[in-house]
PDB file of C-alpha atoms in Angstrom:
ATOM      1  CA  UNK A   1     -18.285 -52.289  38.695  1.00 70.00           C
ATOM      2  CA  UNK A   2     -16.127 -54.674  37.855  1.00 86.00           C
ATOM      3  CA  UNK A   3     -15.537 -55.299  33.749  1.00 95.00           C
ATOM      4  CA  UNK A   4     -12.568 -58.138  32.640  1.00 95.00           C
ATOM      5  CA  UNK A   5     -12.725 -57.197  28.546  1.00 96.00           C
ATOM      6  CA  UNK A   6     -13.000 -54.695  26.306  1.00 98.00           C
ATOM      7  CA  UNK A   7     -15.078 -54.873  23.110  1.00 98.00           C
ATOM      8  CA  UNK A   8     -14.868 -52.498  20.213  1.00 98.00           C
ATOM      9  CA  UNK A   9     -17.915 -53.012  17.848  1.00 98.00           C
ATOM     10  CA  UNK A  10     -17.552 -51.173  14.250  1.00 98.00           C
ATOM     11  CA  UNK A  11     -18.771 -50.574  10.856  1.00 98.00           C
ATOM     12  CA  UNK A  12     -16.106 -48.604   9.207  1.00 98.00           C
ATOM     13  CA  UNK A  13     -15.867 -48.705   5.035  1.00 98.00           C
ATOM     14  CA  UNK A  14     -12.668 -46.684   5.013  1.00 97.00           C
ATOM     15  CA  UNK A  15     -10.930 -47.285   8.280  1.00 97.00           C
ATOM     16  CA  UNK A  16     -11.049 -44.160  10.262  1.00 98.00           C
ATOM     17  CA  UNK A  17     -13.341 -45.206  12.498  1.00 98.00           C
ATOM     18  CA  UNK A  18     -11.594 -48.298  12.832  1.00 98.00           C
ATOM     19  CA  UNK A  19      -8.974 -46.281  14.006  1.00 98.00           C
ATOM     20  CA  UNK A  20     -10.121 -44.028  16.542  1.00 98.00           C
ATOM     21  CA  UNK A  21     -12.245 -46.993  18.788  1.00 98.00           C
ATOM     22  CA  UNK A  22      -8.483 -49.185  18.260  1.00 98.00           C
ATOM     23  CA  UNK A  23      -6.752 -46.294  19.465  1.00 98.00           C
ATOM     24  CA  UNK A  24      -9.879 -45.752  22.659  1.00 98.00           C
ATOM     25  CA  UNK A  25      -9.278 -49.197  23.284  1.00 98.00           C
ATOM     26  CA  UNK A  26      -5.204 -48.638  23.892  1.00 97.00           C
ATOM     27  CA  UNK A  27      -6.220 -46.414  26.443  1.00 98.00           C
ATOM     28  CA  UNK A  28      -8.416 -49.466  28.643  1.00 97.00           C
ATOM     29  CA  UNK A  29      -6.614 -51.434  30.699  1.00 94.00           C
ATOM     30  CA  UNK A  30      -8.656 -55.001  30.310  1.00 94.00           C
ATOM     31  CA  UNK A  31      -6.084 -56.721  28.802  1.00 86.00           C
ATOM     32  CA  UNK A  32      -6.782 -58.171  24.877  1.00 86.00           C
ATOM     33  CA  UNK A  33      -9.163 -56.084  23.181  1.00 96.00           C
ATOM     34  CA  UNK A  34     -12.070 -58.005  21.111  1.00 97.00           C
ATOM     35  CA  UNK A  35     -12.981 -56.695  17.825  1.00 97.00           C
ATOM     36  CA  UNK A  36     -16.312 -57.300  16.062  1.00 97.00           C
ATOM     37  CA  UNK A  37     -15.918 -56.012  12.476  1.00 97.00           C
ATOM     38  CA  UNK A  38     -19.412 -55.027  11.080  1.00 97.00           C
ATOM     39  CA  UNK A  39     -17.936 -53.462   7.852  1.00 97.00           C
ATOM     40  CA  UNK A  40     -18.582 -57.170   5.660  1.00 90.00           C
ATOM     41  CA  UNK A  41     -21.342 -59.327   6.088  1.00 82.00           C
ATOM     42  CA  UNK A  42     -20.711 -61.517   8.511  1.00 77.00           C
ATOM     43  CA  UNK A  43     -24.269 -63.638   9.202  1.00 75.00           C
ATOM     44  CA  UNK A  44     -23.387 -64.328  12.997  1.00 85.00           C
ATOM     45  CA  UNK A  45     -25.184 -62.959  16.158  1.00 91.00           C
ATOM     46  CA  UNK A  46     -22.675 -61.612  19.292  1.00 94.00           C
ATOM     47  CA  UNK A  47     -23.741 -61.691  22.817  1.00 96.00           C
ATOM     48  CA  UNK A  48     -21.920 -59.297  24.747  1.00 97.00           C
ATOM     49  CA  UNK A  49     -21.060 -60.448  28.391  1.00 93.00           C
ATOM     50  CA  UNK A  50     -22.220 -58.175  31.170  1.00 92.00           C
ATOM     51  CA  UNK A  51     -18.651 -57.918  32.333  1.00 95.00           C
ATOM     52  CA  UNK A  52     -17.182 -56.114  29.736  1.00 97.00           C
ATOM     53  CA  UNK A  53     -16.669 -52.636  28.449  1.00 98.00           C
ATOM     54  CA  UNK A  54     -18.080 -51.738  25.257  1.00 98.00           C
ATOM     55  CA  UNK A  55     -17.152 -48.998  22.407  1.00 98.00           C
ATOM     56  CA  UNK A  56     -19.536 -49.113  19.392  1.00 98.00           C
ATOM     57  CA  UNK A  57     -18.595 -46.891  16.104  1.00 98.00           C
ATOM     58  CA  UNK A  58     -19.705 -46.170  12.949  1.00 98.00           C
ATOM     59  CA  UNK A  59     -19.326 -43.199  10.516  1.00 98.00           C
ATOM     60  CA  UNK A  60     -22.224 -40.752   9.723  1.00 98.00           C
ATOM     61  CA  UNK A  61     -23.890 -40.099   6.364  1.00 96.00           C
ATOM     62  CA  UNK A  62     -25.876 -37.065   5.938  1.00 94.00           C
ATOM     63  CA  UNK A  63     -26.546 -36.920  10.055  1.00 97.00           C
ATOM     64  CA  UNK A  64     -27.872 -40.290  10.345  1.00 98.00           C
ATOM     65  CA  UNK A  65     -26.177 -43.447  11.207  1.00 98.00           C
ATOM     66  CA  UNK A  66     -25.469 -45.799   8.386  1.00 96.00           C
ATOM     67  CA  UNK A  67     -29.020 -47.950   7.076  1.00 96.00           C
ATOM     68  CA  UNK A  68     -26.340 -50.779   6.574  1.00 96.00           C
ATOM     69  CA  UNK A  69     -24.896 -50.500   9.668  1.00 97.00           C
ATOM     70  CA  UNK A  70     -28.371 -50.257  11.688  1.00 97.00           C
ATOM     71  CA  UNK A  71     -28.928 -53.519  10.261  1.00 96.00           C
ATOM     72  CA  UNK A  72     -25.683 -55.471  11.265  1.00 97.00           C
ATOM     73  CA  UNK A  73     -25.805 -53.479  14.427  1.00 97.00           C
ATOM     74  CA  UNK A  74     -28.715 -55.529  15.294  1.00 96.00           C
ATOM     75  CA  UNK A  75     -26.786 -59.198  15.288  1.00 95.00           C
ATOM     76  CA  UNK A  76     -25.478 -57.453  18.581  1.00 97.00           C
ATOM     77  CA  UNK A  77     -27.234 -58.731  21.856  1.00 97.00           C
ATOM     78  CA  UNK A  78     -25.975 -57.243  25.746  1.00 97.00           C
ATOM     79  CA  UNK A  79     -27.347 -57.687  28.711  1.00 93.00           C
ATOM     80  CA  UNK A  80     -26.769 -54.479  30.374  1.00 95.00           C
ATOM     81  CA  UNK A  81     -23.526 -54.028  30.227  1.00 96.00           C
ATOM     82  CA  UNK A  82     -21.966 -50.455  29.929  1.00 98.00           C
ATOM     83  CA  UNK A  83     -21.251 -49.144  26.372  1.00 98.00           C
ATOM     84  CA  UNK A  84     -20.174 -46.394  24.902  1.00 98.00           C
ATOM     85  CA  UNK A  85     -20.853 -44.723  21.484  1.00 98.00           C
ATOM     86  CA  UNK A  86     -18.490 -43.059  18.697  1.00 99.00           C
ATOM     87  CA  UNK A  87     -19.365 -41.710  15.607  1.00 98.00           C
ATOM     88  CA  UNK A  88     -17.017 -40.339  12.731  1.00 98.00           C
ATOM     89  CA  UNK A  89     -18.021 -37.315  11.068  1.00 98.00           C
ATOM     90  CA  UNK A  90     -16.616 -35.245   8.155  1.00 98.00           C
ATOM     91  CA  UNK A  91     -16.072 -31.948   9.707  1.00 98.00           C
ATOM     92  CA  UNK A  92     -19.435 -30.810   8.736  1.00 97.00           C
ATOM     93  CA  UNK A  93     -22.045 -32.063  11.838  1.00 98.00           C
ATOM     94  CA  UNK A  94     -22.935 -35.462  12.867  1.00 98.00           C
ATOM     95  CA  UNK A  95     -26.233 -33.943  13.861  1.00 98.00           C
ATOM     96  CA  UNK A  96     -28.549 -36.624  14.934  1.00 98.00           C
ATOM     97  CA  UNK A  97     -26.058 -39.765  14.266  1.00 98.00           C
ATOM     98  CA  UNK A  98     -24.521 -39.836  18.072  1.00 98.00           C
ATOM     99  CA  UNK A  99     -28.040 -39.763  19.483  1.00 98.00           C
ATOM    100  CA  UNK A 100     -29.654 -42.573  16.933  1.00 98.00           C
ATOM    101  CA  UNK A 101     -26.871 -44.382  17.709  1.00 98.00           C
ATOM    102  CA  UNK A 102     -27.247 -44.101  21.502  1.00 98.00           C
ATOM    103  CA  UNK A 103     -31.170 -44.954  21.213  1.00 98.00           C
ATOM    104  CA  UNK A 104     -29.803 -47.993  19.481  1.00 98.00           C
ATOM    105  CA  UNK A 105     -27.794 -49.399  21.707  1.00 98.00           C
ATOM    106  CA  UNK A 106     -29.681 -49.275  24.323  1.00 98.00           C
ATOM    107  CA  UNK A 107     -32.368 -51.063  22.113  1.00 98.00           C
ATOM    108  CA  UNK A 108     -29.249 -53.757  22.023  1.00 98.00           C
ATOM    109  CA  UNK A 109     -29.310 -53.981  25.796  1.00 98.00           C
ATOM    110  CA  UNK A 110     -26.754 -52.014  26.910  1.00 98.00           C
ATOM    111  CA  UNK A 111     -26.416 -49.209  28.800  1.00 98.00           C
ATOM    112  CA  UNK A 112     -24.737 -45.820  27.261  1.00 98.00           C
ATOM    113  CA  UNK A 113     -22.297 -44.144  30.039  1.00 98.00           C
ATOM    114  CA  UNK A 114     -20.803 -41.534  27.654  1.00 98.00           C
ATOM    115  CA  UNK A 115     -20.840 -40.895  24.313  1.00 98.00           C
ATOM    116  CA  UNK A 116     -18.161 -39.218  21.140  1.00 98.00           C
ATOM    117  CA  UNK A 117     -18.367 -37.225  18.088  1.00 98.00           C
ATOM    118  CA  UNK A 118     -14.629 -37.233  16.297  1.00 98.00           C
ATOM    119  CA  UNK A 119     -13.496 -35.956  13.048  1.00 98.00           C
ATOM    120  CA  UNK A 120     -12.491 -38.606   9.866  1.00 98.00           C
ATOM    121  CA  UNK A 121     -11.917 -37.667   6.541  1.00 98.00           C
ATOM    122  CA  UNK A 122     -14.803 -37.469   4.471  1.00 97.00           C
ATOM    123  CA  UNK A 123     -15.981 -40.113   1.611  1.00 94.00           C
ATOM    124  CA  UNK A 124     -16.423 -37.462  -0.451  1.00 94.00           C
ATOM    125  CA  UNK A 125     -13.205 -35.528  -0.308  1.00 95.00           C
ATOM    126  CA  UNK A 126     -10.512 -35.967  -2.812  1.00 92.00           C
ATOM    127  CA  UNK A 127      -7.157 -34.289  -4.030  1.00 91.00           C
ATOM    128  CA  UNK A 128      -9.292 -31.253  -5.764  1.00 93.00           C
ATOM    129  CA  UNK A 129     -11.646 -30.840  -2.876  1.00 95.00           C
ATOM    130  CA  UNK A 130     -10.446 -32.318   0.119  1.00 97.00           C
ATOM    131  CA  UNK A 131     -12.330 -32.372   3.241  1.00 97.00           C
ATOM    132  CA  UNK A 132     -11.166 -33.249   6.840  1.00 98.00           C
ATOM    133  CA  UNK A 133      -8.195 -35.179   4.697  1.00 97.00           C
ATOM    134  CA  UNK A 134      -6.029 -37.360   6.783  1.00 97.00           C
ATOM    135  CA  UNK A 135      -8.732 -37.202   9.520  1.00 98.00           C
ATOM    136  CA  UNK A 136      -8.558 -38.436  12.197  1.00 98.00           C
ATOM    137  CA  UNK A 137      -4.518 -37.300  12.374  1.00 98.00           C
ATOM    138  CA  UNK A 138      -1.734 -38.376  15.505  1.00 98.00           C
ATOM    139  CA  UNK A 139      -3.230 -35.488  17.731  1.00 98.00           C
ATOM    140  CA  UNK A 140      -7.295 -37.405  16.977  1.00 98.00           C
ATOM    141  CA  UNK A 141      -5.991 -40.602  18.194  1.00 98.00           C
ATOM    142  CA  UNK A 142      -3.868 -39.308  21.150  1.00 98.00           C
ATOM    143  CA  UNK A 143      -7.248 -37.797  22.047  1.00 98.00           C
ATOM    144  CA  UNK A 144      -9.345 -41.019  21.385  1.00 98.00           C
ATOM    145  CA  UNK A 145      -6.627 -43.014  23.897  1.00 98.00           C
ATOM    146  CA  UNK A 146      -7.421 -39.991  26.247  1.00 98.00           C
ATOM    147  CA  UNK A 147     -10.967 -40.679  25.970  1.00 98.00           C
ATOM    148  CA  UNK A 148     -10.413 -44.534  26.604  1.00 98.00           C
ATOM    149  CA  UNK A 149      -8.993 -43.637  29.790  1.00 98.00           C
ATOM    150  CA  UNK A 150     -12.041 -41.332  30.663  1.00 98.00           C
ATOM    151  CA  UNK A 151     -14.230 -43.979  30.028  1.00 98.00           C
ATOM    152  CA  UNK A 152     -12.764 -46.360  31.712  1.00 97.00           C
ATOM    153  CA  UNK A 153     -12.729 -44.091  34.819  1.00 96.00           C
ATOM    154  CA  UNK A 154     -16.181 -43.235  34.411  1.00 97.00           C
ATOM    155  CA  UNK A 155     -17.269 -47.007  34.500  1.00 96.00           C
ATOM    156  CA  UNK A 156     -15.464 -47.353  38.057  1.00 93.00           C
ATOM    157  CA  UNK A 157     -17.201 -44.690  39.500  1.00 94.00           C
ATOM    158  CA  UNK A 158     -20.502 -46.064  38.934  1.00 95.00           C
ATOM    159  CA  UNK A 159     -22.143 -48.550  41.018  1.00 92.00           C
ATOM    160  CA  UNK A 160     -23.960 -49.398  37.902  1.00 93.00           C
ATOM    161  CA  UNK A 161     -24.316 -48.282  34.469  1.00 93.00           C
ATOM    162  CA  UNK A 162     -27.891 -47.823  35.002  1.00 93.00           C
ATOM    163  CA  UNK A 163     -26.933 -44.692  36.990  1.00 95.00           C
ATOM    164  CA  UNK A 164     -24.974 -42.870  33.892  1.00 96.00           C
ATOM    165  CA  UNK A 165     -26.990 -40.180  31.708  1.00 93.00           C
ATOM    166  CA  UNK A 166     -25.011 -38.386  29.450  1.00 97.00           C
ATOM    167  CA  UNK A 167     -26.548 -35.826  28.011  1.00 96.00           C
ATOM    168  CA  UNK A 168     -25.819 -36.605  23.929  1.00 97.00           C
ATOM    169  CA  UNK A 169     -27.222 -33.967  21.700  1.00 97.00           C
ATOM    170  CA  UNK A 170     -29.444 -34.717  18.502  1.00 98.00           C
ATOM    171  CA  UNK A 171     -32.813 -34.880  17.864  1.00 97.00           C
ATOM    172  CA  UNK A 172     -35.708 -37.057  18.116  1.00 97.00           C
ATOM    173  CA  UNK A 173     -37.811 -37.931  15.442  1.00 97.00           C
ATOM    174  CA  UNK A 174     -34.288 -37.887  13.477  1.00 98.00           C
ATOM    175  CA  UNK A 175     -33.879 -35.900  10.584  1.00 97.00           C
ATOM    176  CA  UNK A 176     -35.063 -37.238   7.405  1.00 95.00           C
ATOM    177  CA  UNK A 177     -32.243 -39.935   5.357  1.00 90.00           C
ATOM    178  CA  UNK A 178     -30.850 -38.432   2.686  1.00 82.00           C
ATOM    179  CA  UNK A 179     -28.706 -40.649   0.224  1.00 72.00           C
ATOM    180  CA  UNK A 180     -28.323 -40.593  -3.537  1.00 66.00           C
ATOM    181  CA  UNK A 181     -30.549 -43.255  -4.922  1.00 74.00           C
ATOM    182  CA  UNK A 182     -28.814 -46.192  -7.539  1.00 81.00           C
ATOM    183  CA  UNK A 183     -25.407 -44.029  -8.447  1.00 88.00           C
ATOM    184  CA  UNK A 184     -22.464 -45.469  -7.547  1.00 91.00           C
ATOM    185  CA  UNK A 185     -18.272 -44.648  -8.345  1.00 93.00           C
ATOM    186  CA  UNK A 186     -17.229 -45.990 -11.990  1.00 93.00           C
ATOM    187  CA  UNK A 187     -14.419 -47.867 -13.592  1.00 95.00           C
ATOM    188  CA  UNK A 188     -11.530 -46.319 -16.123  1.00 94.00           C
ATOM    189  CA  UNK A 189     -10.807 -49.614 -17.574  1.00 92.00           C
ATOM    190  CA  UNK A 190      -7.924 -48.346 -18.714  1.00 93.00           C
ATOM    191  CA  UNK A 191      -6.262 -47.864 -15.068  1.00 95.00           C
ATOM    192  CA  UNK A 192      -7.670 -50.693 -13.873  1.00 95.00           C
ATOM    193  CA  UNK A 193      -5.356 -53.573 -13.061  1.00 94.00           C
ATOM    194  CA  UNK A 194      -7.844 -55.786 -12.211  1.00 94.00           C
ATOM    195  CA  UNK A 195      -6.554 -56.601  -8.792  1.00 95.00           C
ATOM    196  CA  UNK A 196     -10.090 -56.948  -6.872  1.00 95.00           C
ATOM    197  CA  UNK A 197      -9.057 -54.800  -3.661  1.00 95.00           C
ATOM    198  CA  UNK A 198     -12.132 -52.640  -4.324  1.00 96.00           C
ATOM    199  CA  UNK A 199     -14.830 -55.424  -4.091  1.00 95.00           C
ATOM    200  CA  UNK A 200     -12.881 -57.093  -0.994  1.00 94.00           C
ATOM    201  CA  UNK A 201     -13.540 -53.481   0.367  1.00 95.00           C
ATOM    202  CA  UNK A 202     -16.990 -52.603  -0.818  1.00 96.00           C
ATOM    203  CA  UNK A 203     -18.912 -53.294   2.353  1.00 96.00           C
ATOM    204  CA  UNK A 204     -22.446 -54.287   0.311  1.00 95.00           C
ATOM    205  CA  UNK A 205     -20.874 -56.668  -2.266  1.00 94.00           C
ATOM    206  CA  UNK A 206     -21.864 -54.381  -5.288  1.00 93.00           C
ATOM    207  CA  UNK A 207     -18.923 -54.674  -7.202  1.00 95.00           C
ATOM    208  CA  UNK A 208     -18.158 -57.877  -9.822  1.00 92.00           C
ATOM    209  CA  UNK A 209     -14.366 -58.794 -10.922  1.00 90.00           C
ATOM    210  CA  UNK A 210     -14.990 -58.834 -15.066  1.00 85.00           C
ATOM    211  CA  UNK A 211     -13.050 -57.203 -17.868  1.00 83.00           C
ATOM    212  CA  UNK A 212     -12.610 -54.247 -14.996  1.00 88.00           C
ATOM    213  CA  UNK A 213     -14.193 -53.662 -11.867  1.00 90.00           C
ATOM    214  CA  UNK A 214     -17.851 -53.134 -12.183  1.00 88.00           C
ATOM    215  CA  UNK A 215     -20.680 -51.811  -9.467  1.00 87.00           C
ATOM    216  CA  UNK A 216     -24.623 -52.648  -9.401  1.00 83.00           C
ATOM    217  CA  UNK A 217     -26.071 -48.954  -8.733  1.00 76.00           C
ATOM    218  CA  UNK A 218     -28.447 -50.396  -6.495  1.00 86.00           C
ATOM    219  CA  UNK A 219     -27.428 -50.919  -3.386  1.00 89.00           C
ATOM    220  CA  UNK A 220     -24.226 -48.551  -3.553  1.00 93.00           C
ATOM    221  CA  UNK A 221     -24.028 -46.759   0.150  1.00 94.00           C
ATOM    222  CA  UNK A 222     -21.468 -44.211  -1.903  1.00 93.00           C
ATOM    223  CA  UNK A 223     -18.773 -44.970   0.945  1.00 95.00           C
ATOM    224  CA  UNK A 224     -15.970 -44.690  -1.679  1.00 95.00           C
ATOM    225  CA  UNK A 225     -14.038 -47.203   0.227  1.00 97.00           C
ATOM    226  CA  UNK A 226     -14.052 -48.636  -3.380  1.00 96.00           C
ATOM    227  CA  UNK A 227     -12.028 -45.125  -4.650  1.00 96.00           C
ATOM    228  CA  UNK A 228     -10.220 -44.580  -1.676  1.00 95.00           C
ATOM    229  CA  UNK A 229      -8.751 -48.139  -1.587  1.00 95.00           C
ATOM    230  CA  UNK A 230      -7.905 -48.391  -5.111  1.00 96.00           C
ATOM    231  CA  UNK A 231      -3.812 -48.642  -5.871  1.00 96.00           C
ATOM    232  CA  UNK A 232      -3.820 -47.303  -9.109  1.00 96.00           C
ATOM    233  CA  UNK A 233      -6.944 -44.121  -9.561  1.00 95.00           C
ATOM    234  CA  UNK A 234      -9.271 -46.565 -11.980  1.00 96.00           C
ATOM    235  CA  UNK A 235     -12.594 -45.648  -9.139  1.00 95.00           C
ATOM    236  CA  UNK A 236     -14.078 -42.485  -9.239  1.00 93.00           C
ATOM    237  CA  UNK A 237     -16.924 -41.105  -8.437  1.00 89.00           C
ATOM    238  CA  UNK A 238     -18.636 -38.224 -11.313  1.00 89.00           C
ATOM    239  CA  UNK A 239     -21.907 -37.895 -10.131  1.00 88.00           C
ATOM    240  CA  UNK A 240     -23.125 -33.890 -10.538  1.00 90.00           C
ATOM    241  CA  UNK A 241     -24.914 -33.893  -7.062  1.00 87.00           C
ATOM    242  CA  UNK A 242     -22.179 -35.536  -5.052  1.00 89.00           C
ATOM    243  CA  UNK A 243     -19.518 -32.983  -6.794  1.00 90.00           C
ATOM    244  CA  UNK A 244     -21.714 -29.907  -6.045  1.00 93.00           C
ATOM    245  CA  UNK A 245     -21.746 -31.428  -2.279  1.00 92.00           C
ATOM    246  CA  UNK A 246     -18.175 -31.733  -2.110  1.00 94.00           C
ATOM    247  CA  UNK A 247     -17.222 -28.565  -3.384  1.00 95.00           C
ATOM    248  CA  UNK A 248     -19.689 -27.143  -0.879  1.00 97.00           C
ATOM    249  CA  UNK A 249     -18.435 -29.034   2.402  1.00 97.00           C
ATOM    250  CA  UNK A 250     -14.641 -28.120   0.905  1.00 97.00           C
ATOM    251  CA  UNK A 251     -15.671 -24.090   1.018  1.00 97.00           C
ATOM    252  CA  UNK A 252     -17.554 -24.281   4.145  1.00 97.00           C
ATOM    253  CA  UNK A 253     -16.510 -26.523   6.514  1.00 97.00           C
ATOM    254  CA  UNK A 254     -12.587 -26.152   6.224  1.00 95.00           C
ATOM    255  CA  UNK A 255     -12.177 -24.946   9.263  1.00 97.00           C
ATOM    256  CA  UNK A 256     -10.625 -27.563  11.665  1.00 98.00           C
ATOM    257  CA  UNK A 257     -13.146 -28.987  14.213  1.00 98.00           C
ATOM    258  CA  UNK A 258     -12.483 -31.128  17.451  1.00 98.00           C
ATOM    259  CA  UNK A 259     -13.300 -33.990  19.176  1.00 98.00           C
ATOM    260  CA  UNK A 260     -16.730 -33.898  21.490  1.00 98.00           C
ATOM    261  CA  UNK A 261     -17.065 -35.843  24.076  1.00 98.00           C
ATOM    262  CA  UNK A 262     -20.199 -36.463  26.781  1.00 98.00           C
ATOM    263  CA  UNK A 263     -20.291 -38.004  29.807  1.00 97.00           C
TER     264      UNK A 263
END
């Protein structure tokens, strides 16, 4: 097949899986790379042409792919082009995220011809309990540039994308969404400098620029781009469930795991 562009599609709240599709897409050789950023509402609908090559990422949250990012995912229209899918996990499992997200793409229109599971630091890690920290590192994105030239060779050796079937693992019915219901991070007013990074961030709009940064509990994804983005420590997140989670994933799921990839 013949494909002029490549297209990297992406909700990412704290950047990393920004990073590893920008770093796939170094290793395509189509030229300028389009970027559709999902992470902000953006209230416009994409139609992806048939001749180009597609890489779609988002993070995962408790095994399932993003409720927010379903949602934005769904501005996205293809008409059979080939695609692959990405998801960011925290060195726990992404367990049915890759394969939800593969379903939906295809509901999109295009056509999956491989599929990835890397490694990003996790929203919930921090300086006392840090999981997958500095994920994904220099030797994740060498790997993700590796994969972009794997992909592309996979879409030249089909006739058509119709003919690709990777096998992606997960289950179907998914499992069961799992999220923290109207918690979000808080404000120490007195670190906070009032500089309004964290609600350019905060991918739902939740957070209001007043005597300090404040959040509306409902609606909060608990991302923590707002914590992770602020310069001077004022967001932080002290909710008893999420710190029993953290301090779990920190004691069990230290050791280092690696990039999957299916074709």
């Amino acid at each position: 097949m013949t494909l002029k562009r490549t297209v990297i599609i992406y909700f990412s709240p704290t950047g990393t899986t920004r990073s590893v599709l920008q770093a796939a897409a170094e290793g395509i050789p189509l030229g300028d790379t389009i970027e559709i950023d999902l992470t902000n509402p953006v209230n416009e609908n994409y139609r992806i042409p048939e001749d180009s090559l597609t890489i779609i990422g988002v993070p995962v949250y408790a095994g399932r792919v993003p409720e927010t990012a379903v949602n934005r995912l769904k501005d996205i229209t293809a008409h059979g082009s080939p695609c692959a899918v990405v998801c960011l996990y925290g060195n726990r499992e992404f367990d049915d995220a890759l394969v939800e997200l593969e379903d939906l793409a295809e509901e999109l229109g295009f056509h999956v011809i491989s599929a990835a599971a890397f490694i990003g630091e996790h929203s919930y890690s921090t300086e006392e309990t840090p999981i997958a920290q500095g994920r994904p590192d220099e030797e994740d994105k060498k790997k993700a540039v590796e994969y972009g030239r794997s992909l592309m060779a996979r879409a030249g050796e089909l006739d058509s994308p119709e003919d690709a079937d990777p096998e992606v693992p997960g289950n179907r019915p998914y499992k069961e969404r799992k999220t923290p219901a109207g918690v979000s991070p808080d404000t120490d007013y007195n670190r906070c400098a009032k500089c309004g990074k964290c609600a350019d961030r905060c991918p739902v709009n939740i957070i209001m620029m007043r005597d300090a940064a404040q959040s509306r509990p409902k609606g909060c994804i608990l991302c923590n781009a707002c914590v992770k983005t602020c310069p001077t420590g004022a967001r932080y997140l002290d909710i008893p469930q999420v710190k029993q989670w953290s301090k779990w994933l920190h004691e069990n799921c230290a050791d280092r795991k690696e990039p999957e990839i299916y074709f």
